[in-house]
Short mmCIF file of C-alpha atoms in Angstrom, two decimals:
data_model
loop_
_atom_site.label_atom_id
_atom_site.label_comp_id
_atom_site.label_asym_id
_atom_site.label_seq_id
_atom_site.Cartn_x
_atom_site.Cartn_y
_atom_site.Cartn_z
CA UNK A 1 0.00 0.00 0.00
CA UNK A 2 1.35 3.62 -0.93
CA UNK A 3 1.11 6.77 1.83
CA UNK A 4 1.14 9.79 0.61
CA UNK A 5 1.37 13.34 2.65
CA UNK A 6 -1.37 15.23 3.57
CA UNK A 7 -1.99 18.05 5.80
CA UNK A 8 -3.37 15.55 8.63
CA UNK A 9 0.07 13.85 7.90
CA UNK A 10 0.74 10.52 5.53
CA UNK A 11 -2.34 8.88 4.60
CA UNK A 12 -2.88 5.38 2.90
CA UNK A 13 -3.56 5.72 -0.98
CA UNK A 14 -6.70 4.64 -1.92
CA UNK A 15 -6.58 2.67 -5.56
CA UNK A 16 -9.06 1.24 -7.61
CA UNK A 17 -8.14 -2.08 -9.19
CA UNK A 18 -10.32 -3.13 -12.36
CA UNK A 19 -9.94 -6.54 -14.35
CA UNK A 20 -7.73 -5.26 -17.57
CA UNK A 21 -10.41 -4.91 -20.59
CA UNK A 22 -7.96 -5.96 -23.28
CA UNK A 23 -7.74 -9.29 -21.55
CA UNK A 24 -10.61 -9.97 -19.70
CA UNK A 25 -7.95 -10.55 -16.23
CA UNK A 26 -5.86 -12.93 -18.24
CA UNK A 27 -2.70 -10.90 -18.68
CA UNK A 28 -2.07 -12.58 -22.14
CA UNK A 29 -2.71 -11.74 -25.19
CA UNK A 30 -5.36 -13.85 -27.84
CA UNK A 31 -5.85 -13.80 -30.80
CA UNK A 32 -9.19 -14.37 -32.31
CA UNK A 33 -8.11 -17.89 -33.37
CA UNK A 34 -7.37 -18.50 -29.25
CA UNK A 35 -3.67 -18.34 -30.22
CA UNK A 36 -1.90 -17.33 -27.13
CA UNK A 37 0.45 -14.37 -28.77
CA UNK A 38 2.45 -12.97 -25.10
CA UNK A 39 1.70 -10.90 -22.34
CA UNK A 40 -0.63 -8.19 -22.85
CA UNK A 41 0.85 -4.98 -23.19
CA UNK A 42 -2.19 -2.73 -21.72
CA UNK A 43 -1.73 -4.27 -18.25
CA UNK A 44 1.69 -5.24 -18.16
CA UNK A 45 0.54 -9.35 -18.07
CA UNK A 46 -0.89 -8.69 -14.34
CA UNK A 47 -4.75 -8.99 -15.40
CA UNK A 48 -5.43 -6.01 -13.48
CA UNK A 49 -4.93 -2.07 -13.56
CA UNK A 50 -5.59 0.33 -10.60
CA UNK A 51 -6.62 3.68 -10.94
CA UNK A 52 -6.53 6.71 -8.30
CA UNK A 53 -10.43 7.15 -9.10
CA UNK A 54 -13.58 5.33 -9.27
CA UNK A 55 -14.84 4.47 -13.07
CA UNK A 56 -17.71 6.95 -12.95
CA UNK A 57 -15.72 9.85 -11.57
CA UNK A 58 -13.12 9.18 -14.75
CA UNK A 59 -15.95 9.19 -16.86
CA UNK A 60 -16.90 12.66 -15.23
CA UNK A 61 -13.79 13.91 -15.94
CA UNK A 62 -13.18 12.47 -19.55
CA UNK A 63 -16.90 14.25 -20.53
CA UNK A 64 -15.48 17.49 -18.47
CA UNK A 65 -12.14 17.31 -20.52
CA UNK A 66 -13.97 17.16 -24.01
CA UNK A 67 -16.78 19.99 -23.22
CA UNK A 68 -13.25 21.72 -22.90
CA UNK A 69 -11.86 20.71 -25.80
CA UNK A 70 -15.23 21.98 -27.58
CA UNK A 71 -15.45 25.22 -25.99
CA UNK A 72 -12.04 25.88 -26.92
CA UNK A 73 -12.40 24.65 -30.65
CA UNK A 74 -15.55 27.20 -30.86
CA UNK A 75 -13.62 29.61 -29.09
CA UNK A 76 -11.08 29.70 -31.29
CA UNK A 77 -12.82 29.53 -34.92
CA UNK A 78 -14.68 32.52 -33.59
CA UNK A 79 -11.06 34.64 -32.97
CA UNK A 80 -9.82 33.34 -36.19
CA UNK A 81 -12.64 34.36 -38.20
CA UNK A 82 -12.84 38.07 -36.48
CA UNK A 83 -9.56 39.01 -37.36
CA UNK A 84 -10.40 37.12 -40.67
CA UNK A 85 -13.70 36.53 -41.45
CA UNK A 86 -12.91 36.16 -45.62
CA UNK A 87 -10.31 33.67 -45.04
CA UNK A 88 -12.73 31.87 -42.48
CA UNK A 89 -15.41 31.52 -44.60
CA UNK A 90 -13.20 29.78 -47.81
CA UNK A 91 -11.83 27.45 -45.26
CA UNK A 92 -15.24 26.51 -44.33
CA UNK A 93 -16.64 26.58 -47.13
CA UNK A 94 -13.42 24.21 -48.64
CA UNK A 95 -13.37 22.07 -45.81
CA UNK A 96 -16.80 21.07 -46.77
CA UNK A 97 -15.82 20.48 -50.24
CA UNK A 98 -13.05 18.23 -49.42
CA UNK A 99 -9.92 20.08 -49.96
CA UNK A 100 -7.15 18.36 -47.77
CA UNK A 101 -5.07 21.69 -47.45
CA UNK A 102 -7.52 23.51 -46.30
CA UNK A 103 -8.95 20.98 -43.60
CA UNK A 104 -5.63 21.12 -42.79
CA UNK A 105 -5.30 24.13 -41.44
CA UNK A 106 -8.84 24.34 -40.46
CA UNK A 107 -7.74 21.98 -37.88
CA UNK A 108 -4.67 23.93 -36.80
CA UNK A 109 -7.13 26.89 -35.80
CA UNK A 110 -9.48 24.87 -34.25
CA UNK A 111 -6.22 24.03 -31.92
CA UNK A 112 -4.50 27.11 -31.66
CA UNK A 113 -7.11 29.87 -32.76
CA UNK A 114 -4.56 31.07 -35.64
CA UNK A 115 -2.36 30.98 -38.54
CA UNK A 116 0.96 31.99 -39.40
CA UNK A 117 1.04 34.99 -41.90
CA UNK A 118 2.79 32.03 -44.12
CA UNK A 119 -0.61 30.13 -44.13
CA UNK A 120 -2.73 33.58 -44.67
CA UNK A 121 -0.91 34.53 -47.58
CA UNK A 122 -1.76 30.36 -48.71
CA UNK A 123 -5.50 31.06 -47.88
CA UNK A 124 -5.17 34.30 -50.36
CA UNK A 125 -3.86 32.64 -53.06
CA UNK A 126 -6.12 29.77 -52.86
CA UNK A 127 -9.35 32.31 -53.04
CA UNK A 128 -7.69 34.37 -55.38
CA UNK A 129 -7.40 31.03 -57.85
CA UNK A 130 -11.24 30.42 -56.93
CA UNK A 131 -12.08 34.20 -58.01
CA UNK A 132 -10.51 33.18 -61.04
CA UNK A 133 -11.83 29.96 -61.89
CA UNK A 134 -15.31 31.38 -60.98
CA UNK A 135 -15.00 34.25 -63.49
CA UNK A 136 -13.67 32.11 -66.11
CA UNK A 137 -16.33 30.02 -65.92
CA UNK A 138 -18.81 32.71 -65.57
CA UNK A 139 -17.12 34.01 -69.24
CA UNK A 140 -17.94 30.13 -70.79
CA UNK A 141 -21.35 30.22 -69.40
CA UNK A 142 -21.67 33.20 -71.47
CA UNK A 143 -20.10 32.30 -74.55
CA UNK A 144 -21.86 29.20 -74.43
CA UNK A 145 -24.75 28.65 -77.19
CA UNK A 146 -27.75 28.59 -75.91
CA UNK A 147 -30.04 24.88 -75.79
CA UNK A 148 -33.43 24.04 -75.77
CA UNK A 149 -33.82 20.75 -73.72
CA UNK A 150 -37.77 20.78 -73.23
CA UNK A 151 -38.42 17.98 -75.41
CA UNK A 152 -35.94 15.71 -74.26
CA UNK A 153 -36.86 16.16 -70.94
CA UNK A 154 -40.26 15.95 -71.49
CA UNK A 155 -39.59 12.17 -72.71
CA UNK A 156 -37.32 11.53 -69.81
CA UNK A 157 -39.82 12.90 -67.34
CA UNK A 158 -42.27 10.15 -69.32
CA UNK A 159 -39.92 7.00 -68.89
CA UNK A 160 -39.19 8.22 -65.54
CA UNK A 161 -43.29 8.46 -64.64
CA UNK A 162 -43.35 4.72 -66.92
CA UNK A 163 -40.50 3.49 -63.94
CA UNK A 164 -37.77 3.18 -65.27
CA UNK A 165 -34.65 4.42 -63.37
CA UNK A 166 -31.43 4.75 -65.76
CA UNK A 167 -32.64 6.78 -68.42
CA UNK A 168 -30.67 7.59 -71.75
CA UNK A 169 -31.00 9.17 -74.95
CA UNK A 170 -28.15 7.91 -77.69
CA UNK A 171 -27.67 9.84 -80.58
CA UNK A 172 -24.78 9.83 -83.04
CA UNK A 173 -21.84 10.82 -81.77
CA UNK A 174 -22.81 10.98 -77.59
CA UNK A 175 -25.65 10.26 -75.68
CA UNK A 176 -27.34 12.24 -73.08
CA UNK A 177 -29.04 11.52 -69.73
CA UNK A 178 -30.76 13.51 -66.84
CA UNK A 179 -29.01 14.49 -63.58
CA UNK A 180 -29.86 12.28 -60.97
CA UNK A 181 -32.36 13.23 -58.07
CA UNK A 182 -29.98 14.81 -55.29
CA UNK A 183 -27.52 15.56 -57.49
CA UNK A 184 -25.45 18.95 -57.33
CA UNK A 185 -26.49 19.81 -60.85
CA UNK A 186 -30.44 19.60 -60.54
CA UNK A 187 -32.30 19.40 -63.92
CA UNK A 188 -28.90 19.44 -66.11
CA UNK A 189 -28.40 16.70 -68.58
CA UNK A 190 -25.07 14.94 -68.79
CA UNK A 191 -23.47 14.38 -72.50
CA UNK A 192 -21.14 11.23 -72.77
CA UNK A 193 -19.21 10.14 -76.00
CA UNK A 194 -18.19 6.75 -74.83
CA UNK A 195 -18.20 7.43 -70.88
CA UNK A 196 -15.98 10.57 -72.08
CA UNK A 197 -17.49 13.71 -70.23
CA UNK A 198 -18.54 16.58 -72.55
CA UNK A 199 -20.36 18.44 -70.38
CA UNK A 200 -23.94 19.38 -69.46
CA UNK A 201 -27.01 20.96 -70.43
CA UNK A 202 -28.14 23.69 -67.84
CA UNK A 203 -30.25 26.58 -67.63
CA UNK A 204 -30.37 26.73 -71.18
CA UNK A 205 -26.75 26.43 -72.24
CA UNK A 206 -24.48 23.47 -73.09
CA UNK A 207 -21.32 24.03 -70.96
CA UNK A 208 -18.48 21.84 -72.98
CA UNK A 209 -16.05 20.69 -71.00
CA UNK A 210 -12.18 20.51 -72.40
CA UNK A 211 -12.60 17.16 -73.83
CA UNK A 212 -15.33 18.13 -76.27
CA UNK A 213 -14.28 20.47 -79.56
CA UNK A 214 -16.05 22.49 -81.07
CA UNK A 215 -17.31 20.74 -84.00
CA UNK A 216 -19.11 18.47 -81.68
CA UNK A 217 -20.39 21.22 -79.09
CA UNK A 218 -21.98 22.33 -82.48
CA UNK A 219 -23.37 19.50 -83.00
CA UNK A 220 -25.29 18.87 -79.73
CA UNK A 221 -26.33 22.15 -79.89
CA UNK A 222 -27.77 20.88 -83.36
CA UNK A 223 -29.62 17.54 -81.90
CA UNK A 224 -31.58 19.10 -79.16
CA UNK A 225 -33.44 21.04 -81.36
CA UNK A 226 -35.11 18.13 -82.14
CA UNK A 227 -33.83 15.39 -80.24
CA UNK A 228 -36.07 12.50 -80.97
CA UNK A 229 -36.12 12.71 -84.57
CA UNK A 230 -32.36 12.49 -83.88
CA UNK A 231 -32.32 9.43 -81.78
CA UNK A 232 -34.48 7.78 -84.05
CA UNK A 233 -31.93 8.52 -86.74
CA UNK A 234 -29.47 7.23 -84.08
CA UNK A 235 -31.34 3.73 -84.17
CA UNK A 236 -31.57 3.37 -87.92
CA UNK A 237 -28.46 4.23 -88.37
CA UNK A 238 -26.94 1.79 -85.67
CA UNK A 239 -29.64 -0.95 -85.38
CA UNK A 240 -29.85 -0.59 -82.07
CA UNK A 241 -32.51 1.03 -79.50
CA UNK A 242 -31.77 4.96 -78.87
CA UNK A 243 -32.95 4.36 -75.82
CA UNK A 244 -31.97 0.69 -74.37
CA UNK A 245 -29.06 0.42 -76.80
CA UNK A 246 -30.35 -3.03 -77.65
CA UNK A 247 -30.07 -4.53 -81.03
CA UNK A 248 -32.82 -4.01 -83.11
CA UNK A 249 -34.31 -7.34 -84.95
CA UNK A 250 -37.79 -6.68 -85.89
CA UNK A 251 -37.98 -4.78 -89.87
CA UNK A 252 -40.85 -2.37 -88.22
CA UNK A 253 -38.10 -1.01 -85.53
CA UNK A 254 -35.39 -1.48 -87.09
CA UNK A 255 -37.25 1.34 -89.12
CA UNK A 256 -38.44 2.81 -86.45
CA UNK A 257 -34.53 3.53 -84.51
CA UNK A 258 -36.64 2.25 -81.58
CA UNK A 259 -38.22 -0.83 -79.87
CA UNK A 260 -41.91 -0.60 -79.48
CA UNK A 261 -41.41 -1.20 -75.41
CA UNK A 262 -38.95 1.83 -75.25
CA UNK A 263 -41.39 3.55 -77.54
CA UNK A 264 -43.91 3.65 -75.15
CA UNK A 265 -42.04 4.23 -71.96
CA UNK A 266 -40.39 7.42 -73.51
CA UNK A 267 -43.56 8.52 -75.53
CA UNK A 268 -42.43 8.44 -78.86
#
């Protein structure tokens, strides 16, 4: 038994012993085969570790110990973004996104409540580039031509009321199907060229992406002004479905571009 000094003079030190969780009391090591592997290291091989406290009184102070930790992380964020609000919101806001760097150092303020003028001058750059990226794509959005895409979604919104759940339009050259529900792009429409990414239909504009030239961004821009009479061409052309890319075997749809079962889920 240990004495320690107190003001009444030395006292016996009052333990708590507890059978060693990693264990069970053993003091060895097993695998999950019942392999004996050696002593186990969280108790030394005595079965057994004593503590000062009781378990609930730990517990106490473990929950007291991360309200701390809490206050302090909300505490600091706060300091951080009044001396910088800008730079607080992109790291926020890139945090969110993903970005490694800046969760990064979203972390070091959460611990110390700031940056070194190094890592400011990073955070500038970084929302600088995003200013620029932003306005650049602005300029695209722009320059882009400008798509109808009522009637293809009008016979997506049909197959999609008929219950089907991947829906696709093929035409010659790339096919094109509807954002799913959730998605970050609500209402766009994808365009593929082999499970290459174009770029999408939105609000009215096709927004190529580098992949796709111009020759072909003219072209969609060509098909969705009338997009069935397109696919259908698409079918004839190929012998397959536009829809279910199936091979077409019947004369009358083979004719058609389009099997009569697609034909009535997409309404044409």
């Amino acid at each position: 038994m240990n004495y320690i000094s107190t003001d009444r003079g030395f006292e016996a030190e009052t333990s708590y012993r507890e059978i060693c969780k990693k264990c069970s009391g053993r003091g060895q090591f097993v695998s999950w085969s019942g392999r004996i592997l050696g002593r186990c290291f969280a108790c030394n091989g005595v079965g057994h570790k004593e503590f000062k406290n009781r378990p609930e009184q730990r517990a106490q102070a473990r929950a007291a110990s991360a309200a701390r930790r809490v206050r302090s992380t909300i505490e600091n964020l706060a300091c951080f973004a009044g001396q910088y609000p800008a730079e607080a919101k992109w790291l926020d806001e890139a945090a969110a996104r993903g970005f490694e760097f800046a969760q990064s150092l979203k972390g070091k303020v959460e611990k110390y409540g700031e940056l070194t003028e190094n890592q400011i001058a990073a955070i500038a750059r970084c929302m600088a580039s995003d200013a620029e990226r932003a306005q650049a794509a602005q300029a695209r959005e722009a320059a882009a031509p400008t798509v109808s895409t009522d009637k293809l979604m009008a016979a997506f919104d049909t197959a999609r009321n008929a219950g089907l759940k991947r829906l696709k339009m093929r035409f010659v050259g790339f096919d094109a199907s509807p954002a799913k529900e959730g998605s970050s792009n609500p209402g766009a429409i994808y365009v593929k060229a082999d499970g290459l990414y174009l770029g999408k239909i939105m609000n009215g504009k096709f927004l190529a992406s580098r992949d796709c030239d111009a020759e072909t961004a003219a072209r969609v821009a060509r098909v969705m002004n009338d997009p069935l009479a397109e696919a259908v061409a698409y079918g004839r052309k190929t012998g397959s479905c536009c829809c279910c890319g199936r091979e077409l075997t019947d004369p009358v749809s083979v004719a058609n571009g389009i099997g009569p079962i697609c034909a009535s889920n997409f309404g044409l």
